[in-house]
PDB file of N, CA and C in Angstrom:
ATOM      1  N   MET A  96      76.431  82.256  71.247  1.00 79.00           N
ATOM      2  CA  MET A  96      76.763  82.594  72.614  1.00 79.00           C
ATOM      3  C   MET A  96      76.983  81.286  73.386  1.00 79.00           C
ATOM      4  N   ALA A  97      78.243  80.943  73.623  1.00 92.00           N
ATOM      5  CA  ALA A  97      78.581  79.690  74.294  1.00 92.00           C
ATOM      6  C   ALA A  97      78.883  79.941  75.767  1.00 92.00           C
ATOM      7  N   LEU A  98      78.227  79.163  76.628  1.00 95.00           N
ATOM      8  CA  LEU A  98      78.510  79.209  78.059  1.00 95.00           C
ATOM      9  C   LEU A  98      79.405  78.028  78.419  1.00 95.00           C
ATOM     10  N   THR A  99      80.408  78.280  79.242  1.00 96.00           N
ATOM     11  CA  THR A  99      81.279  77.211  79.725  1.00 96.00           C
ATOM     12  C   THR A  99      81.378  77.305  81.241  1.00 96.00           C
ATOM     13  N   GLU A 100      81.578  76.169  81.848  1.00 97.00           N
ATOM     14  CA  GLU A 100      81.773  76.104  83.297  1.00 97.00           C
ATOM     15  C   GLU A 100      83.067  75.358  83.572  1.00 97.00           C
ATOM     16  N   THR A 101      83.937  75.957  84.362  1.00 96.00           N
ATOM     17  CA  THR A 101      85.182  75.298  84.747  1.00 96.00           C
ATOM     18  C   THR A 101      85.317  75.339  86.266  1.00 96.00           C
ATOM     19  N   THR A 102      85.977  74.338  86.780  1.00 97.00           N
ATOM     20  CA  THR A 102      86.227  74.259  88.212  1.00 97.00           C
ATOM     21  C   THR A 102      87.727  74.168  88.416  1.00 97.00           C
ATOM     22  N   VAL A 103      88.237  74.981  89.349  1.00 96.00           N
ATOM     23  CA  VAL A 103      89.674  75.017  89.596  1.00 96.00           C
ATOM     24  C   VAL A 103      89.932  75.218  91.091  1.00 96.00           C
ATOM     25  N   GLU A 104      90.927  74.499  91.615  1.00 97.00           N
ATOM     26  CA  GLU A 104      91.372  74.756  92.993  1.00 97.00           C
ATOM     27  C   GLU A 104      92.264  75.982  92.929  1.00 97.00           C
ATOM     28  N   ASP A 105      91.743  77.111  93.378  1.00 95.00           N
ATOM     29  CA  ASP A 105      92.497  78.349  93.204  1.00 95.00           C
ATOM     30  C   ASP A 105      93.230  78.808  94.457  1.00 95.00           C
ATOM     31  N   LYS A 106      93.018  78.117  95.569  1.00 98.00           N
ATOM     32  CA  LYS A 106      93.757  78.476  96.781  1.00 98.00           C
ATOM     33  C   LYS A 106      93.893  77.245  97.667  1.00 98.00           C
ATOM     34  N   ILE A 107      95.123  76.958  98.074  1.00 98.00           N
ATOM     35  CA  ILE A 107      95.407  75.870  99.015  1.00 98.00           C
ATOM     36  C   ILE A 107      96.279  76.465 100.100  1.00 98.00           C
ATOM     37  N   GLU A 108      95.799  76.375 101.348  1.00 98.00           N
ATOM     38  CA  GLU A 108      96.519  76.993 102.469  1.00 98.00           C
ATOM     39  C   GLU A 108      96.781  75.964 103.556  1.00 98.00           C
ATOM     40  N   VAL A 109      97.903  76.104 104.233  1.00 98.00           N
ATOM     41  CA  VAL A 109      98.222  75.292 105.406  1.00 98.00           C
ATOM     42  C   VAL A 109      98.126  76.220 106.610  1.00 98.00           C
ATOM     43  N   VAL A 110      97.267  75.843 107.573  1.00 98.00           N
ATOM     44  CA  VAL A 110      97.013  76.734 108.700  1.00 98.00           C
ATOM     45  C   VAL A 110      97.156  76.046 110.051  1.00 98.00           C
ATOM     46  N   GLY A 111      97.685  76.794 111.000  1.00 96.00           N
ATOM     47  CA  GLY A 111      97.715  76.364 112.390  1.00 96.00           C
ATOM     48  C   GLY A 111      98.830  75.394 112.732  1.00 96.00           C
ATOM     49  N   ASP A 112      98.932  75.160 114.045  1.00 95.00           N
ATOM     50  CA  ASP A 112      99.958  74.259 114.571  1.00 95.00           C
ATOM     51  C   ASP A 112      99.800  72.829 114.060  1.00 95.00           C
ATOM     52  N   HIS A 113      98.556  72.433 113.791  1.00 97.00           N
ATOM     53  CA  HIS A 113      98.292  71.060 113.380  1.00 97.00           C
ATOM     54  C   HIS A 113      98.189  70.918 111.872  1.00 97.00           C
ATOM     55  N   LYS A 114      98.608  71.957 111.157  1.00 98.00           N
ATOM     56  CA  LYS A 114      98.756  71.919 109.693  1.00 98.00           C
ATOM     57  C   LYS A 114      97.486  71.488 108.960  1.00 98.00           C
ATOM     58  N   HIS A 115      96.340  72.080 109.351  1.00 98.00           N
ATOM     59  CA  HIS A 115      95.107  71.829 108.598  1.00 98.00           C
ATOM     60  C   HIS A 115      95.300  72.387 107.188  1.00 98.00           C
ATOM     61  N   VAL A 116      94.786  71.682 106.212  1.00 98.00           N
ATOM     62  CA  VAL A 116      94.914  72.111 104.817  1.00 98.00           C
ATOM     63  C   VAL A 116      93.536  72.586 104.353  1.00 98.00           C
ATOM     64  N   GLN A 117      93.454  73.864 103.989  1.00 98.00           N
ATOM     65  CA  GLN A 117      92.215  74.461 103.494  1.00 98.00           C
ATOM     66  C   GLN A 117      92.287  74.528 101.970  1.00 98.00           C
ATOM     67  N   VAL A 118      91.245  74.077 101.326  1.00 98.00           N
ATOM     68  CA  VAL A 118      91.204  74.064  99.866  1.00 98.00           C
ATOM     69  C   VAL A 118      90.001  74.896  99.414  1.00 98.00           C
ATOM     70  N   ARG A 119      90.266  75.893  98.565  1.00 98.00           N
ATOM     71  CA  ARG A 119      89.169  76.673  97.982  1.00 98.00           C
ATOM     72  C   ARG A 119      89.060  76.300  96.511  1.00 98.00           C
ATOM     73  N   THR A 120      87.848  75.942  96.109  1.00 98.00           N
ATOM     74  CA  THR A 120      87.564  75.588  94.730  1.00 98.00           C
ATOM     75  C   THR A 120      86.664  76.656  94.130  1.00 98.00           C
ATOM     76  N   ALA A 121      87.055  77.156  92.969  1.00 98.00           N
ATOM     77  CA  ALA A 121      86.264  78.170  92.267  1.00 98.00           C
ATOM     78  C   ALA A 121      85.548  77.519  91.090  1.00 98.00           C
ATOM     79  N   THR A 122      84.270  77.847  90.954  1.00 98.00           N
ATOM     80  CA  THR A 122      83.503  77.453  89.779  1.00 98.00           C
ATOM     81  C   THR A 122      83.279  78.715  88.962  1.00 98.00           C
ATOM     82  N   VAL A 123      83.791  78.698  87.741  1.00 97.00           N
ATOM     83  CA  VAL A 123      83.761  79.887  86.883  1.00 97.00           C
ATOM     84  C   VAL A 123      82.829  79.628  85.698  1.00 97.00           C
ATOM     85  N   ILE A 124      81.890  80.542  85.509  1.00 97.00           N
ATOM     86  CA  ILE A 124      80.997  80.510  84.354  1.00 97.00           C
ATOM     87  C   ILE A 124      81.462  81.602  83.397  1.00 97.00           C
ATOM     88  N   ALA A 125      81.641  81.237  82.135  1.00 97.00           N
ATOM     89  CA  ALA A 125      82.086  82.207  81.135  1.00 97.00           C
ATOM     90  C   ALA A 125      81.144  82.171  79.933  1.00 97.00           C
ATOM     91  N   ARG A 126      80.979  83.330  79.331  1.00 96.00           N
ATOM     92  CA  ARG A 126      80.208  83.449  78.088  1.00 96.00           C
ATOM     93  C   ARG A 126      81.159  83.932  77.018  1.00 96.00           C
ATOM     94  N   ASP A 127      81.339  83.127  76.002  1.00 94.00           N
ATOM     95  CA  ASP A 127      82.259  83.450  74.904  1.00 94.00           C
ATOM     96  C   ASP A 127      83.647  83.833  75.415  1.00 94.00           C
ATOM     97  N   GLY A 128      84.113  83.101  76.444  1.00 91.00           N
ATOM     98  CA  GLY A 128      85.451  83.332  76.972  1.00 91.00           C
ATOM     99  C   GLY A 128      85.568  84.400  78.030  1.00 91.00           C
ATOM    100  N   ALA A 129      84.495  85.170  78.258  1.00 94.00           N
ATOM    101  CA  ALA A 129      84.524  86.235  79.267  1.00 94.00           C
ATOM    102  C   ALA A 129      83.810  85.756  80.530  1.00 94.00           C
ATOM    103  N   GLU A 130      84.503  85.835  81.657  1.00 95.00           N
ATOM    104  CA  GLU A 130      83.920  85.395  82.923  1.00 95.00           C
ATOM    105  C   GLU A 130      82.704  86.246  83.273  1.00 95.00           C
ATOM    106  N   ILE A 131      81.593  85.550  83.609  1.00 96.00           N
ATOM    107  CA  ILE A 131      80.387  86.273  84.026  1.00 96.00           C
ATOM    108  C   ILE A 131      79.969  85.926  85.454  1.00 96.00           C
ATOM    109  N   SER A 132      80.561  84.853  85.998  1.00 97.00           N
ATOM    110  CA  SER A 132      80.215  84.451  87.359  1.00 97.00           C
ATOM    111  C   SER A 132      81.340  83.613  87.954  1.00 97.00           C
ATOM    112  N   ARG A 133      81.525  83.756  89.259  1.00 97.00           N
ATOM    113  CA  ARG A 133      82.508  82.945  89.974  1.00 97.00           C
ATOM    114  C   ARG A 133      81.945  82.676  91.365  1.00 97.00           C
ATOM    115  N   SER A 134      81.934  81.410  91.771  1.00 98.00           N
ATOM    116  CA  SER A 134      81.495  81.057  93.118  1.00 98.00           C
ATOM    117  C   SER A 134      82.553  80.153  93.750  1.00 98.00           C
ATOM    118  N   PHE A 135      82.520  80.075  95.076  1.00 98.00           N
ATOM    119  CA  PHE A 135      83.570  79.362  95.802  1.00 98.00           C
ATOM    120  C   PHE A 135      82.991  78.308  96.730  1.00 98.00           C
ATOM    121  N   HIS A 136      83.749  77.259  96.912  1.00 98.00           N
ATOM    122  CA  HIS A 136      83.461  76.218  97.898  1.00 98.00           C
ATOM    123  C   HIS A 136      84.773  75.951  98.629  1.00 98.00           C
ATOM    124  N   ARG A 137      84.691  75.785  99.945  1.00 98.00           N
ATOM    125  CA  ARG A 137      85.891  75.487 100.738  1.00 98.00           C
ATOM    126  C   ARG A 137      85.692  74.197 101.517  1.00 98.00           C
ATOM    127  N   HIS A 138      86.790  73.497 101.709  1.00 98.00           N
ATOM    128  CA  HIS A 138      86.785  72.380 102.650  1.00 98.00           C
ATOM    129  C   HIS A 138      88.141  72.315 103.341  1.00 98.00           C
ATOM    130  N   VAL A 139      88.127  71.742 104.538  1.00 98.00           N
ATOM    131  CA  VAL A 139      89.328  71.677 105.371  1.00 98.00           C
ATOM    132  C   VAL A 139      89.652  70.212 105.649  1.00 98.00           C
ATOM    133  N   LEU A 140      90.927  69.894 105.565  1.00 98.00           N
ATOM    134  CA  LEU A 140      91.401  68.542 105.839  1.00 98.00           C
ATOM    135  C   LEU A 140      92.267  68.547 107.095  1.00 98.00           C
ATOM    136  N   GLN A 141      91.991  67.619 108.013  1.00 97.00           N
ATOM    137  CA  GLN A 141      92.834  67.413 109.181  1.00 97.00           C
ATOM    138  C   GLN A 141      93.685  66.175 108.936  1.00 97.00           C
ATOM    139  N   CYS A 142      94.814  66.099 109.623  1.00 97.00           N
ATOM    140  CA  CYS A 142      95.761  65.014 109.362  1.00 97.00           C
ATOM    141  C   CYS A 142      95.271  63.644 109.807  1.00 97.00           C
ATOM    142  N   SER A 143      94.367  63.606 110.797  1.00 96.00           N
ATOM    143  CA  SER A 143      93.906  62.329 111.336  1.00 96.00           C
ATOM    144  C   SER A 143      92.418  62.393 111.628  1.00 96.00           C
ATOM    145  N   THR A 144      91.789  61.212 111.607  1.00 95.00           N
ATOM    146  CA  THR A 144      90.388  61.097 112.014  1.00 95.00           C
ATOM    147  C   THR A 144      90.291  60.002 113.070  1.00 95.00           C
ATOM    148  N   LYS A 145      89.272  60.128 113.904  1.00 93.00           N
ATOM    149  CA  LYS A 145      89.125  59.160 114.999  1.00 93.00           C
ATOM    150  C   LYS A 145      87.796  58.442 114.865  1.00 93.00           C
ATOM    151  N   SER A 146      87.842  57.133 114.998  1.00 91.00           N
ATOM    152  CA  SER A 146      86.650  56.301 115.011  1.00 91.00           C
ATOM    153  C   SER A 146      86.708  55.468 116.275  1.00 91.00           C
ATOM    154  N   GLY A 147      85.807  55.753 117.202  1.00 89.00           N
ATOM    155  CA  GLY A 147      85.874  55.086 118.503  1.00 89.00           C
ATOM    156  C   GLY A 147      87.106  55.565 119.241  1.00 89.00           C
ATOM    157  N   ASP A 148      87.985  54.628 119.587  1.00 88.00           N
ATOM    158  CA  ASP A 148      89.231  54.971 120.268  1.00 88.00           C
ATOM    159  C   ASP A 148      90.445  54.880 119.345  1.00 88.00           C
ATOM    160  N   THR A 149      90.204  54.696 118.052  1.00 94.00           N
ATOM    161  CA  THR A 149      91.296  54.457 117.111  1.00 94.00           C
ATOM    162  C   THR A 149      91.492  55.642 116.175  1.00 94.00           C
ATOM    163  N   TRP A 150      92.730  56.089 116.081  1.00 96.00           N
ATOM    164  CA  TRP A 150      93.086  57.159 115.147  1.00 96.00           C
ATOM    165  C   TRP A 150      93.564  56.555 113.835  1.00 96.00           C
ATOM    166  N   ALA A 151      93.252  57.228 112.725  1.00 96.00           N
ATOM    167  CA  ALA A 151      93.724  56.798 111.403  1.00 96.00           C
ATOM    168  C   ALA A 151      94.097  58.032 110.595  1.00 96.00           C
ATOM    169  N   ASP A 152      95.024  57.851 109.666  1.00 97.00           N
ATOM    170  CA  ASP A 152      95.371  58.950 108.767  1.00 97.00           C
ATOM    171  C   ASP A 152      94.142  59.305 107.925  1.00 97.00           C
ATOM    172  N   THR A 153      93.969  60.573 107.661  1.00 97.00           N
ATOM    173  CA  THR A 153      92.866  61.020 106.818  1.00 97.00           C
ATOM    174  C   THR A 153      93.052  60.510 105.393  1.00 97.00           C
ATOM    175  N   ASP A 154      91.985  59.975 104.812  1.00 97.00           N
ATOM    176  CA  ASP A 154      92.028  59.484 103.435  1.00 97.00           C
ATOM    177  C   ASP A 154      91.984  60.681 102.486  1.00 97.00           C
ATOM    178  N   ILE A 155      93.070  60.900 101.779  1.00 98.00           N
ATOM    179  CA  ILE A 155      93.147  62.032 100.846  1.00 98.00           C
ATOM    180  C   ILE A 155      93.184  61.558  99.389  1.00 98.00           C
ATOM    181  N   SER A 156      92.823  60.300  99.161  1.00 97.00           N
ATOM    182  CA  SER A 156      92.915  59.727  97.815  1.00 97.00           C
ATOM    183  C   SER A 156      91.995  60.412  96.802  1.00 97.00           C
ATOM    184  N   SER A 157      90.923  61.053  97.272  1.00 97.00           N
ATOM    185  CA  SER A 157      90.010  61.727  96.342  1.00 97.00           C
ATOM    186  C   SER A 157      90.416  63.179  96.073  1.00 97.00           C
ATOM    187  N   GLU A 158      91.463  63.632  96.735  1.00 98.00           N
ATOM    188  CA  GLU A 158      91.950  65.004  96.531  1.00 98.00           C
ATOM    189  C   GLU A 158      92.868  65.059  95.311  1.00 98.00           C
ATOM    190  N   SER A 159      93.083  66.261  94.806  1.00 97.00           N
ATOM    191  CA  SER A 159      93.977  66.435  93.656  1.00 97.00           C
ATOM    192  C   SER A 159      95.401  66.032  94.041  1.00 97.00           C
ATOM    193  N   THR A 160      96.224  65.755  93.045  1.00 98.00           N
ATOM    194  CA  THR A 160      97.611  65.377  93.323  1.00 98.00           C
ATOM    195  C   THR A 160      98.352  66.511  94.022  1.00 98.00           C
ATOM    196  N   GLU A 161      98.009  67.754  93.709  1.00 98.00           N
ATOM    197  CA  GLU A 161      98.658  68.889  94.368  1.00 98.00           C
ATOM    198  C   GLU A 161      98.315  68.932  95.857  1.00 98.00           C
ATOM    199  N   VAL A 162      97.044  68.737  96.189  1.00 98.00           N
ATOM    200  CA  VAL A 162      96.628  68.728  97.602  1.00 98.00           C
ATOM    201  C   VAL A 162      97.265  67.536  98.315  1.00 98.00           C
ATOM    202  N   GLN A 163      97.281  66.384  97.670  1.00 98.00           N
ATOM    203  CA  GLN A 163      97.904  65.201  98.279  1.00 98.00           C
ATOM    204  C   GLN A 163      99.381  65.452  98.582  1.00 98.00           C
ATOM    205  N   ALA A 164     100.080  66.089  97.657  1.00 98.00           N
ATOM    206  CA  ALA A 164     101.510  66.362  97.854  1.00 98.00           C
ATOM    207  C   ALA A 164     101.723  67.304  99.032  1.00 98.00           C
ATOM    208  N   ILE A 165     100.880  68.313  99.151  1.00 98.00           N
ATOM    209  CA  ILE A 165     101.006  69.258 100.265  1.00 98.00           C
ATOM    210  C   ILE A 165     100.726  68.549 101.588  1.00 98.00           C
ATOM    211  N   CYS A 166      99.647  67.769 101.636  1.00 98.00           N
ATOM    212  CA  CYS A 166      99.311  67.031 102.856  1.00 98.00           C
ATOM    213  C   CYS A 166     100.451  66.098 103.259  1.00 98.00           C
ATOM    214  N   ASN A 167     100.975  65.359 102.306  1.00 98.00           N
ATOM    215  CA  ASN A 167     102.064  64.424 102.604  1.00 98.00           C
ATOM    216  C   ASN A 167     103.328  65.138 103.075  1.00 98.00           C
ATOM    217  N   ALA A 168     103.530  66.357 102.605  1.00 98.00           N
ATOM    218  CA  ALA A 168     104.720  67.115 103.015  1.00 98.00           C
ATOM    219  C   ALA A 168     104.587  67.683 104.421  1.00 98.00           C
ATOM    220  N   VAL A 169     103.402  68.158 104.784  1.00 98.00           N
ATOM    221  CA  VAL A 169     103.262  68.857 106.072  1.00 98.00           C
ATOM    222  C   VAL A 169     102.761  67.974 107.209  1.00 98.00           C
ATOM    223  N   TRP A 170     102.119  66.860 106.892  1.00 98.00           N
ATOM    224  CA  TRP A 170     101.590  65.987 107.935  1.00 98.00           C
ATOM    225  C   TRP A 170     102.639  64.965 108.373  1.00 98.00           C
ATOM    226  N   THR A 171     103.631  65.435 109.085  1.00 97.00           N
ATOM    227  CA  THR A 171     104.676  64.557 109.609  1.00 97.00           C
ATOM    228  C   THR A 171     104.114  63.737 110.763  1.00 97.00           C
ATOM    229  N   ASP A 172     104.852  62.730 111.183  1.00 97.00           N
ATOM    230  CA  ASP A 172     104.422  61.934 112.332  1.00 97.00           C
ATOM    231  C   ASP A 172     104.296  62.808 113.579  1.00 97.00           C
ATOM    232  N   ALA A 173     105.184  63.775 113.731  1.00 97.00           N
ATOM    233  CA  ALA A 173     105.132  64.674 114.895  1.00 97.00           C
ATOM    234  C   ALA A 173     103.859  65.520 114.870  1.00 97.00           C
ATOM    235  N   VAL A 174     103.473  66.000 113.706  1.00 97.00           N
ATOM    236  CA  VAL A 174     102.241  66.800 113.582  1.00 97.00           C
ATOM    237  C   VAL A 174     101.026  65.937 113.907  1.00 97.00           C
ATOM    238  N   LYS A 175     100.985  64.721 113.383  1.00 97.00           N
ATOM    239  CA  LYS A 175      99.857  63.822 113.645  1.00 97.00           C
ATOM    240  C   LYS A 175      99.740  63.502 115.131  1.00 97.00           C
ATOM    241  N   THR A 176     100.867  63.208 115.768  1.00 96.00           N
ATOM    242  CA  THR A 176     100.855  62.888 117.198  1.00 96.00           C
ATOM    243  C   THR A 176     100.394  64.083 118.018  1.00 96.00           C
ATOM    244  N   ALA A 177     100.880  65.271 117.702  1.00 96.00           N
ATOM    245  CA  ALA A 177     100.475  66.480 118.426  1.00 96.00           C
ATOM    246  C   ALA A 177      98.980  66.744 118.256  1.00 96.00           C
ATOM    247  N   TYR A 178      98.459  66.564 117.055  1.00 96.00           N
ATOM    248  CA  TYR A 178      97.024  66.766 116.799  1.00 96.00           C
ATOM    249  C   TYR A 178      96.188  65.760 117.582  1.00 96.00           C
ATOM    250  N   GLN A 179      96.565  64.497 117.514  1.00 96.00           N
ATOM    251  CA  GLN A 179      95.819  63.451 118.219  1.00 96.00           C
ATOM    252  C   GLN A 179      95.842  63.687 119.722  1.00 96.00           C
ATOM    253  N   THR A 180      96.981  64.070 120.255  1.00 95.00           N
ATOM    254  CA  THR A 180      97.104  64.338 121.694  1.00 95.00           C
ATOM    255  C   THR A 180      96.195  65.521 122.093  1.00 95.00           C
ATOM    256  N   ALA A 181      96.203  66.566 121.290  1.00 95.00           N
ATOM    257  CA  ALA A 181      95.383  67.745 121.573  1.00 95.00           C
ATOM    258  C   ALA A 181      93.894  67.389 121.512  1.00 95.00           C
ATOM    259  N   MET A 182      93.488  66.608 120.532  1.00 95.00           N
ATOM    260  CA  MET A 182      92.078  66.242 120.401  1.00 95.00           C
ATOM    261  C   MET A 182      91.641  65.299 121.522  1.00 95.00           C
ATOM    262  N   ASP A 183      92.509  64.368 121.907  1.00 93.00           N
ATOM    263  CA  ASP A 183      92.189  63.476 123.017  1.00 93.00           C
ATOM    264  C   ASP A 183      92.033  64.265 124.313  1.00 93.00           C
ATOM    265  N   ALA A 184      92.888  65.258 124.530  1.00 93.00           N
ATOM    266  CA  ALA A 184      92.811  66.093 125.734  1.00 93.00           C
ATOM    267  C   ALA A 184      91.539  66.936 125.745  1.00 93.00           C
ATOM    268  N   ALA A 185      91.056  67.319 124.575  1.00 90.00           N
ATOM    269  CA  ALA A 185      89.857  68.151 124.477  1.00 90.00           C
ATOM    270  C   ALA A 185      88.570  67.360 124.696  1.00 90.00           C
ATOM    271  N   GLU A 186      88.632  66.034 124.705  1.00 78.00           N
ATOM    272  CA  GLU A 186      87.455  65.188 124.871  1.00 78.00           C
ATOM    273  C   GLU A 186      86.958  65.094 126.310  1.00 78.00           C
ATOM    274  N   ILE A 187      87.645  65.673 127.203  1.00 59.00           N
ATOM    275  CA  ILE A 187      87.314  65.539 128.641  1.00 59.00           C
ATOM    276  C   ILE A 187      85.888  65.866 128.928  1.00 59.00           C
TER     277      ILE A 187
END
């Protein structure tokens, strides 16, 4: 009776005006090839992060190549500027 554990990004979504990227990762436990358990973890990526008064592009180097490609495609300069402007306005 062999147990195996695999992890797979099974859902990647782009949401909202500021193109947040949601990533769902599934951890699958199988016994002799038959799935017996599945659990999920989610995380959300924003196009920019702020430290003090300085904005920087979000570091996506630790993400999968598929997530990186999606982020690079949807996070245009216009999207980043709109997000930063909205977040700065919300700091009031």
